[in-house]
PDB file of C-alpha atoms in Angstrom:
ATOM      1  CA  MET A 215      -0.160   0.365   0.359  1.00 67.00           C
ATOM      2  CA  SER A 216       1.145   3.173  -1.179  1.00 88.00           C
ATOM      3  CA  GLU A 217       1.906   6.065   1.663  1.00 96.00           C
ATOM      4  CA  PRO A 218      -1.389   8.259   2.076  1.00 97.00           C
ATOM      5  CA  LEU A 219       1.387  11.615   1.941  1.00 98.00           C
ATOM      6  CA  LEU A 220       4.487  11.876   0.361  1.00 98.00           C
ATOM      7  CA  VAL A 221       6.833  14.286   1.813  1.00 98.00           C
ATOM      8  CA  GLU A 222       9.566  16.895   0.453  1.00 97.00           C
ATOM      9  CA  GLU A 223      12.435  18.344   1.949  1.00 96.00           C
ATOM     10  CA  HIS A 224      14.163  21.258   1.723  1.00 95.00           C
ATOM     11  CA  ASP A 225      16.219  23.632   3.261  1.00 94.00           C
ATOM     12  CA  ASP A 226      13.665  26.243   3.326  1.00 97.00           C
ATOM     13  CA  ARG A 227      10.890  24.179   2.730  1.00 98.00           C
ATOM     14  CA  VAL A 228       8.356  20.647   2.686  1.00 98.00           C
ATOM     15  CA  VAL A 229       6.252  19.533   0.156  1.00 98.00           C
ATOM     16  CA  LEU A 230       3.151  17.405   1.626  1.00 98.00           C
ATOM     17  CA  ARG A 231       1.703  15.909  -1.451  1.00 98.00           C
ATOM     18  CA  LEU A 232      -1.819  13.775  -1.426  1.00 98.00           C
ATOM     19  CA  ASN A 233      -1.722  10.799  -2.277  1.00 98.00           C
ATOM     20  CA  ARG A 234      -4.569   8.955  -1.604  1.00 96.00           C
ATOM     21  CA  PRO A 235      -5.412   9.119  -6.332  1.00 96.00           C
ATOM     22  CA  GLU A 236      -7.324   6.019  -6.349  1.00 95.00           C
ATOM     23  CA  VAL A 237      -9.990   8.186  -3.917  1.00 95.00           C
ATOM     24  CA  ARG A 238      -8.787  11.758  -5.046  1.00 96.00           C
ATOM     25  CA  ASN A 239      -6.880  12.307  -2.673  1.00 96.00           C
ATOM     26  CA  ALA A 240      -9.888  11.597   0.042  1.00 94.00           C
ATOM     27  CA  ILE A 241      -9.146  11.924   3.523  1.00 95.00           C
ATOM     28  CA  ASP A 242      -9.245   9.108   5.732  1.00 94.00           C
ATOM     29  CA  ARG A 243      -7.832   8.733   9.312  1.00 94.00           C
ATOM     30  CA  ALA A 244      -4.274   6.831   7.837  1.00 95.00           C
ATOM     31  CA  LEU A 245      -3.662  10.076   6.005  1.00 97.00           C
ATOM     32  CA  VAL A 246      -4.825  12.871   9.077  1.00 96.00           C
ATOM     33  CA  GLU A 247      -2.260  10.645  10.859  1.00 97.00           C
ATOM     34  CA  ALA A 248      -0.105  11.198   8.220  1.00 98.00           C
ATOM     35  CA  LEU A 249       0.030  15.078   8.509  1.00 98.00           C
ATOM     36  CA  HIS A 250       0.467  15.286  11.844  1.00 98.00           C
ATOM     37  CA  GLU A 251       3.334  13.635  12.080  1.00 98.00           C
ATOM     38  CA  ALA A 252       4.876  16.488   9.206  1.00 98.00           C
ATOM     39  CA  CYS A 253       2.842  19.216  11.098  1.00 98.00           C
ATOM     40  CA  ARG A 254       5.238  17.437  14.247  1.00 98.00           C
ATOM     41  CA  CYS A 255       8.207  18.365  12.044  1.00 98.00           C
ATOM     42  CA  LEU A 256       7.467  21.448  11.279  1.00 98.00           C
ATOM     43  CA  GLU A 257       7.057  22.432  14.474  1.00 98.00           C
ATOM     44  CA  GLU A 258      10.669  21.130  15.411  1.00 98.00           C
ATOM     45  CA  GLU A 259      12.276  22.294  12.691  1.00 97.00           C
ATOM     46  CA  PRO A 260      10.424  25.412  11.078  1.00 98.00           C
ATOM     47  CA  ARG A 261       9.915  26.107   7.779  1.00 98.00           C
ATOM     48  CA  ILE A 262       7.464  26.878   5.045  1.00 98.00           C
ATOM     49  CA  ALA A 263       5.118  24.030   3.549  1.00 98.00           C
ATOM     50  CA  LEU A 264       3.763  23.297   0.132  1.00 98.00           C
ATOM     51  CA  VAL A 265       0.413  21.152   0.467  1.00 98.00           C
ATOM     52  CA  VAL A 266      -0.434  19.992  -3.536  1.00 98.00           C
ATOM     53  CA  GLY A 267      -2.747  16.566  -4.337  1.00 98.00           C
ATOM     54  CA  THR A 268      -1.701  14.228  -6.341  1.00 97.00           C
ATOM     55  CA  GLY A 269      -3.908  13.105  -9.944  1.00 96.00           C
ATOM     56  CA  GLY A 270      -5.010  16.164 -10.465  1.00 96.00           C
ATOM     57  CA  THR A 271      -7.139  16.400  -7.413  1.00 97.00           C
ATOM     58  CA  PHE A 272      -6.248  18.839  -4.615  1.00 98.00           C
ATOM     59  CA  ALA A 273      -8.592  16.250  -2.223  1.00 97.00           C
ATOM     60  CA  ALA A 274     -12.701  15.727  -2.463  1.00 93.00           C
ATOM     61  CA  GLY A 275     -13.315  16.228   0.664  1.00 86.00           C
ATOM     62  CA  ALA A 276     -12.942  13.558   3.990  1.00 79.00           C
ATOM     63  CA  ASP A 277     -13.131   9.434   2.821  1.00 79.00           C
ATOM     64  CA  ILE A 278     -17.445   9.565   3.466  1.00 82.00           C
ATOM     65  CA  GLY A 279     -16.962   4.995   4.115  1.00 85.00           C
ATOM     66  CA  GLN A 280     -15.489   6.563   7.578  1.00 85.00           C
ATOM     67  CA  LEU A 281     -17.904   9.218   8.208  1.00 83.00           C
ATOM     68  CA  ARG A 282     -20.866   6.967   7.397  1.00 88.00           C
ATOM     69  CA  GLU A 283     -19.449   5.018  10.522  1.00 88.00           C
ATOM     70  CA  ARG A 284     -18.534   7.939  12.637  1.00 87.00           C
ATOM     71  CA  ARG A 285     -20.801   8.659  15.929  1.00 90.00           C
ATOM     72  CA  ARG A 286     -20.925  10.873  18.952  1.00 90.00           C
ATOM     73  CA  ASP A 287     -17.988  10.127  20.373  1.00 88.00           C
ATOM     74  CA  ASP A 288     -15.695  10.524  16.906  1.00 85.00           C
ATOM     75  CA  GLY A 289     -17.349  14.247  16.922  1.00 87.00           C
ATOM     76  CA  LEU A 290     -16.322  14.834  20.043  1.00 87.00           C
ATOM     77  CA  ARG A 291     -12.522  14.309  19.214  1.00 87.00           C
ATOM     78  CA  GLY A 292     -12.546  16.699  16.059  1.00 89.00           C
ATOM     79  CA  ILE A 293     -10.364  14.025  13.661  1.00 90.00           C
ATOM     80  CA  ASN A 294      -9.936  16.297  11.009  1.00 93.00           C
ATOM     81  CA  SER A 295     -10.652  20.273  12.473  1.00 94.00           C
ATOM     82  CA  GLY A 296      -8.365  18.856  15.472  1.00 96.00           C
ATOM     83  CA  ILE A 297      -5.243  18.440  11.958  1.00 97.00           C
ATOM     84  CA  PHE A 298      -6.709  20.887  10.219  1.00 97.00           C
ATOM     85  CA  ASP A 299      -5.915  23.685  13.253  1.00 97.00           C
ATOM     86  CA  ARG A 300      -2.353  22.056  13.084  1.00 98.00           C
ATOM     87  CA  VAL A 301      -1.914  22.841   9.646  1.00 98.00           C
ATOM     88  CA  HIS A 302      -3.641  26.341  10.387  1.00 98.00           C
ATOM     89  CA  ARG A 303      -0.966  27.494  13.564  1.00 97.00           C
ATOM     90  CA  LEU A 304       2.494  25.857  11.790  1.00 98.00           C
ATOM     91  CA  PRO A 305       5.121  28.524  12.734  1.00 98.00           C
ATOM     92  CA  MET A 306       5.290  29.267   9.127  1.00 98.00           C
ATOM     93  CA  PRO A 307       3.010  30.232   6.119  1.00 98.00           C
ATOM     94  CA  VAL A 308       1.726  27.532   4.915  1.00 98.00           C
ATOM     95  CA  ILE A 309       1.304  26.815   1.123  1.00 98.00           C
ATOM     96  CA  ALA A 310      -2.065  25.125  -0.575  1.00 98.00           C
ATOM     97  CA  LEU A 311      -2.044  24.223  -4.775  1.00 98.00           C
ATOM     98  CA  VAL A 312      -5.041  23.630  -5.542  1.00 98.00           C
ATOM     99  CA  ASP A 313      -5.864  21.523  -8.213  1.00 98.00           C
ATOM    100  CA  GLY A 314      -9.437  20.572  -8.986  1.00 97.00           C
ATOM    101  CA  TYR A 315     -11.818  19.432  -6.453  1.00 97.00           C
ATOM    102  CA  ALA A 316     -11.574  20.083  -3.025  1.00 98.00           C
ATOM    103  CA  LEU A 317     -14.624  19.435  -1.257  1.00 97.00           C
ATOM    104  CA  GLY A 318     -15.644  19.230   1.981  1.00 95.00           C
ATOM    105  CA  GLY A 319     -12.218  18.509   4.289  1.00 95.00           C
ATOM    106  CA  GLY A 320     -10.442  19.684   1.343  1.00 97.00           C
ATOM    107  CA  ALA A 321     -11.659  22.529   1.139  1.00 98.00           C
ATOM    108  CA  GLU A 322     -11.006  22.911   4.738  1.00 97.00           C
ATOM    109  CA  LEU A 323      -8.026  22.033   4.861  1.00 98.00           C
ATOM    110  CA  ALA A 324      -7.363  25.042   1.883  1.00 98.00           C
ATOM    111  CA  TYR A 325      -8.940  27.202   4.526  1.00 98.00           C
ATOM    112  CA  ALA A 326      -6.294  26.608   7.004  1.00 98.00           C
ATOM    113  CA  CYS A 327      -3.146  27.215   4.611  1.00 98.00           C
ATOM    114  CA  ASP A 328      -2.349  30.702   4.657  1.00 98.00           C
ATOM    115  CA  PHE A 329      -1.715  31.426   1.114  1.00 98.00           C
ATOM    116  CA  ARG A 330      -4.227  29.277  -1.858  1.00 98.00           C
ATOM    117  CA  ILE A 331      -3.101  29.136  -4.981  1.00 98.00           C
ATOM    118  CA  GLY A 332      -5.576  27.258  -7.666  1.00 98.00           C
ATOM    119  CA  THR A 333      -5.911  26.200 -12.127  1.00 98.00           C
ATOM    120  CA  PRO A 334      -8.340  26.609 -14.009  1.00 98.00           C
ATOM    121  CA  THR A 335     -10.279  23.402 -13.069  1.00 98.00           C
ATOM    122  CA  THR A 336     -10.249  24.663  -9.767  1.00 98.00           C
ATOM    123  CA  ARG A 337     -13.876  23.733  -7.647  1.00 98.00           C
ATOM    124  CA  ILE A 338     -14.277  24.702  -3.623  1.00 98.00           C
ATOM    125  CA  GLY A 339     -17.276  23.906  -1.565  1.00 97.00           C
ATOM    126  CA  ASN A 340     -18.577  22.606   0.818  1.00 97.00           C
ATOM    127  CA  PRO A 341     -21.727  19.491   0.444  1.00 94.00           C
ATOM    128  CA  GLU A 342     -21.629  18.259   3.975  1.00 94.00           C
ATOM    129  CA  PRO A 343     -25.128  18.679   4.626  1.00 94.00           C
ATOM    130  CA  SER A 344     -26.384  16.972   2.085  1.00 93.00           C
ATOM    131  CA  LEU A 345     -25.087  13.997   3.429  1.00 92.00           C
ATOM    132  CA  GLY A 346     -26.449  15.020   6.497  1.00 93.00           C
ATOM    133  CA  ILE A 347     -23.451  16.628   8.976  1.00 92.00           C
ATOM    134  CA  LEU A 348     -22.026  20.567   8.530  1.00 93.00           C
ATOM    135  CA  ALA A 349     -18.511  21.255   7.357  1.00 95.00           C
ATOM    136  CA  ALA A 350     -17.520  21.474  11.724  1.00 93.00           C
ATOM    137  CA  ALA A 351     -13.910  21.158  10.479  1.00 94.00           C
ATOM    138  CA  GLY A 352     -13.158  24.864  10.473  1.00 94.00           C
ATOM    139  CA  ALA A 353     -15.539  26.423   7.461  1.00 96.00           C
ATOM    140  CA  THR A 354     -18.244  27.784   9.555  1.00 96.00           C
ATOM    141  CA  TRP A 355     -15.851  30.347  11.518  1.00 95.00           C
ATOM    142  CA  ARG A 356     -12.679  30.560   8.608  1.00 96.00           C
ATOM    143  CA  LEU A 357     -14.754  30.565   5.135  1.00 97.00           C
ATOM    144  CA  ARG A 358     -16.901  33.953   6.871  1.00 96.00           C
ATOM    145  CA  GLU A 359     -13.054  35.766   7.888  1.00 96.00           C
ATOM    146  CA  LEU A 360     -11.642  34.319   4.677  1.00 97.00           C
ATOM    147  CA  VAL A 361     -14.773  35.541   2.088  1.00 98.00           C
ATOM    148  CA  GLY A 362     -17.086  37.457   4.095  1.00 97.00           C
ATOM    149  CA  GLU A 363     -20.927  36.205   5.116  1.00 97.00           C
ATOM    150  CA  PRO A 364     -22.951  36.154   3.002  1.00 98.00           C
ATOM    151  CA  LEU A 365     -21.027  34.219  -0.026  1.00 98.00           C
ATOM    152  CA  ALA A 366     -20.102  31.985   3.134  1.00 98.00           C
ATOM    153  CA  LYS A 367     -24.038  31.025   3.657  1.00 98.00           C
ATOM    154  CA  GLU A 368     -24.466  30.718   0.219  1.00 98.00           C
ATOM    155  CA  ILE A 369     -21.205  28.298   0.520  1.00 98.00           C
ATOM    156  CA  LEU A 370     -22.340  26.208   3.597  1.00 97.00           C
ATOM    157  CA  LEU A 371     -26.237  26.578   2.968  1.00 97.00           C
ATOM    158  CA  ALA A 372     -27.302  26.597  -0.113  1.00 97.00           C
ATOM    159  CA  GLY A 373     -24.665  24.214  -1.794  1.00 95.00           C
ATOM    160  CA  ARG A 374     -22.813  26.509  -3.722  1.00 97.00           C
ATOM    161  CA  VAL A 375     -19.562  25.354  -5.406  1.00 98.00           C
ATOM    162  CA  LEU A 376     -16.946  28.466  -6.677  1.00 98.00           C
ATOM    163  CA  ASP A 377     -15.147  27.542  -9.885  1.00 98.00           C
ATOM    164  CA  ALA A 378     -11.258  29.356 -10.545  1.00 98.00           C
ATOM    165  CA  ASP A 379     -12.700  32.568 -11.547  1.00 98.00           C
ATOM    166  CA  GLU A 380     -15.246  33.266  -8.552  1.00 98.00           C
ATOM    167  CA  ALA A 381     -13.018  31.962  -5.782  1.00 98.00           C
ATOM    168  CA  LEU A 382     -10.270  34.701  -7.629  1.00 98.00           C
ATOM    169  CA  ALA A 383     -12.596  37.357  -6.570  1.00 98.00           C
ATOM    170  CA  ALA A 384     -13.435  37.032  -3.664  1.00 98.00           C
ATOM    171  CA  ARG A 385      -9.931  36.508  -2.796  1.00 97.00           C
ATOM    172  CA  LEU A 386     -10.371  32.890  -1.480  1.00 98.00           C
ATOM    173  CA  LEU A 387      -7.493  31.414  -4.058  1.00 98.00           C
ATOM    174  CA  ASN A 388      -4.798  34.321  -4.373  1.00 98.00           C
ATOM    175  CA  GLU A 389      -4.214  33.653  -8.112  1.00 98.00           C
ATOM    176  CA  VAL A 390      -4.860  31.488 -10.639  1.00 98.00           C
ATOM    177  CA  VAL A 391      -2.312  29.771 -12.928  1.00 98.00           C
ATOM    178  CA  PRO A 392      -2.329  26.464 -15.422  1.00 98.00           C
ATOM    179  CA  ALA A 393      -2.043  23.386 -13.668  1.00 98.00           C
ATOM    180  CA  ASP A 394       1.567  22.608 -15.315  1.00 98.00           C
ATOM    181  CA  ASP A 395       2.344  25.863 -13.700  1.00 98.00           C
ATOM    182  CA  LEU A 396       0.800  25.441  -9.986  1.00 98.00           C
ATOM    183  CA  GLU A 397       3.888  24.403  -8.090  1.00 98.00           C
ATOM    184  CA  ALA A 398       5.790  26.420  -9.576  1.00 98.00           C
ATOM    185  CA  ALA A 399       3.884  28.959  -8.863  1.00 98.00           C
ATOM    186  CA  GLY A 400       4.438  27.783  -5.404  1.00 98.00           C
ATOM    187  CA  HIS A 401       7.962  28.053  -5.095  1.00 98.00           C
ATOM    188  CA  ARG A 402       7.297  31.333  -6.493  1.00 98.00           C
ATOM    189  CA  LEU A 403       5.515  32.468  -3.265  1.00 98.00           C
ATOM    190  CA  ALA A 404       8.259  30.245  -0.771  1.00 98.00           C
ATOM    191  CA  ASP A 405      11.080  32.004  -2.284  1.00 98.00           C
ATOM    192  CA  ARG A 406       9.247  34.962  -1.681  1.00 98.00           C
ATOM    193  CA  ILE A 407       8.150  34.403   1.802  1.00 98.00           C
ATOM    194  CA  ALA A 408      11.654  32.824   2.415  1.00 98.00           C
ATOM    195  CA  ALA A 409      13.700  36.296   1.053  1.00 98.00           C
ATOM    196  CA  SER A 410      12.568  37.543   4.429  1.00 98.00           C
ATOM    197  CA  ALA A 411      13.783  37.232   7.907  1.00 98.00           C
ATOM    198  CA  PRO A 412      12.507  33.620   8.318  1.00 97.00           C
ATOM    199  CA  LEU A 413      11.864  34.696  12.685  1.00 98.00           C
ATOM    200  CA  ALA A 414      10.734  37.633  11.334  1.00 98.00           C
ATOM    201  CA  VAL A 415       8.019  36.032   9.232  1.00 98.00           C
ATOM    202  CA  ARG A 416       7.303  33.647  11.990  1.00 98.00           C
ATOM    203  CA  LEU A 417       6.314  35.869  14.345  1.00 98.00           C
ATOM    204  CA  THR A 418       4.358  38.449  12.221  1.00 98.00           C
ATOM    205  CA  LYS A 419       2.364  34.969  11.365  1.00 98.00           C
ATOM    206  CA  SER A 420       1.766  34.367  15.258  1.00 97.00           C
ATOM    207  CA  VAL A 421       0.648  38.312  15.854  1.00 98.00           C
ATOM    208  CA  LEU A 422      -1.261  38.610  13.177  1.00 97.00           C
ATOM    209  CA  HIS A 423      -3.307  34.884  14.626  1.00 95.00           C
ATOM    210  CA  ALA A 424      -3.387  36.202  17.484  1.00 96.00           C
ATOM    211  CA  PRO A 425      -6.877  37.589  19.312  1.00 95.00           C
ATOM    212  CA  ARG A 426      -7.803  41.403  18.841  1.00 96.00           C
ATOM    213  CA  ASP A 427      -7.081  41.407  23.224  1.00 97.00           C
ATOM    214  CA  ALA A 428      -3.573  40.157  22.725  1.00 96.00           C
ATOM    215  CA  HIS A 429      -3.071  43.519  21.182  1.00 97.00           C
ATOM    216  CA  PRO A 430      -0.984  45.546  21.107  1.00 97.00           C
ATOM    217  CA  LEU A 431       1.349  43.913  23.626  1.00 97.00           C
ATOM    218  CA  ILE A 432       1.919  40.877  21.597  1.00 97.00           C
ATOM    219  CA  ASP A 433       2.890  43.651  18.393  1.00 98.00           C
ATOM    220  CA  ASP A 434       5.579  45.020  21.050  1.00 98.00           C
ATOM    221  CA  VAL A 435       6.437  42.073  22.792  1.00 98.00           C
ATOM    222  CA  ALA A 436       7.579  40.176  19.617  1.00 98.00           C
ATOM    223  CA  GLN A 437       8.859  43.710  18.085  1.00 98.00           C
ATOM    224  CA  ALA A 438      11.593  43.921  21.338  1.00 98.00           C
ATOM    225  CA  VAL A 439      12.453  39.906  20.451  1.00 98.00           C
ATOM    226  CA  LEU A 440      13.113  41.136  16.292  1.00 98.00           C
ATOM    227  CA  PHE A 441      15.102  44.035  18.082  1.00 98.00           C
ATOM    228  CA  GLU A 442      17.893  41.540  19.312  1.00 98.00           C
ATOM    229  CA  THR A 443      18.430  39.379  16.282  1.00 98.00           C
ATOM    230  CA  GLU A 444      21.693  40.260  14.882  1.00 97.00           C
ATOM    231  CA  GLU A 445      19.945  38.744  11.582  1.00 97.00           C
ATOM    232  CA  LYS A 446      17.962  42.411  12.148  1.00 97.00           C
ATOM    233  CA  HIS A 447      20.793  44.792  12.689  1.00 97.00           C
ATOM    234  CA  ASP A 448      22.905  42.687   9.323  1.00 97.00           C
ATOM    235  CA  ARG A 449      19.124  43.840   7.480  1.00 97.00           C
ATOM    236  CA  MET A 450      19.169  46.950   8.381  1.00 96.00           C
ATOM    237  CA  THR A 451      23.312  47.447   7.825  1.00 96.00           C
ATOM    238  CA  ALA A 452      22.982  46.569   4.331  1.00 95.00           C
ATOM    239  CA  PHE A 453      20.300  48.688   3.328  1.00 95.00           C
ATOM    240  CA  LEU A 454      21.492  51.287   4.520  1.00 94.00           C
ATOM    241  CA  GLU A 455      24.705  51.085   3.372  1.00 92.00           C
ATOM    242  CA  ARG A 456      22.896  50.010  -0.215  1.00 90.00           C
ATOM    243  CA  ARG A 457      21.485  53.412  -0.007  1.00 86.00           C
ATOM    244  CA  LYS A 458      24.092  55.416   0.816  1.00 84.00           C
ATOM    245  CA  ASP A 459      25.667  54.141  -2.452  1.00 78.00           C
ATOM    246  CA  LYS A 460      23.589  54.916  -4.565  1.00 76.00           C
ATOM    247  CA  PRO A 461      24.189  58.500  -6.391  1.00 69.00           C
TER     248      PRO A 461
END
């Protein structure tokens, strides 16, 4: 049996490939456990992460066969919501590369990422109520934050599935590129992120995600930490030297 998640490690980033193409990368318990292990590694060694599906699909949803057998205690365990929240809280930015379908749990995984790049075939939505359940792994609140309440209600309550152009117009997708350029586009974005000081990016993400009542204290504390770093001094010195050399 093939691994449900393929991990490609690079110096400053990791590519996570959802690898269940025979079921359009449906998210089952084995894939959830593999994602937990990947998150553990990214928590210990913070790097940018790119999440991509195999076989022309990001993730067409959670595994319906497993969902059908889940009961109250399974719901209370938050099997999918737990891993998507962990993805959302990773120290460094996470980029979803969304080719084809991102439905149900697949959409919720994409919502948990910091950036989403799509292709012309991208389709994003949450049809959970049609199966007698709700989108309980983040969509009911993350989607509203991402696209606003009116559009979120169309998706969650009326079953609307967004195509690539609609998702881009709503800024649910940051960019739409040809399918054969998808991974390269993800790496270009990762390159832009990696060009900044890693700790500054990491703390900016933490401050950005902090609750409103944590500000401005958390901003000041994070800035105080960065003021003491050698990288801050070196980057500012280099900036001043470049400006001095200009005519």
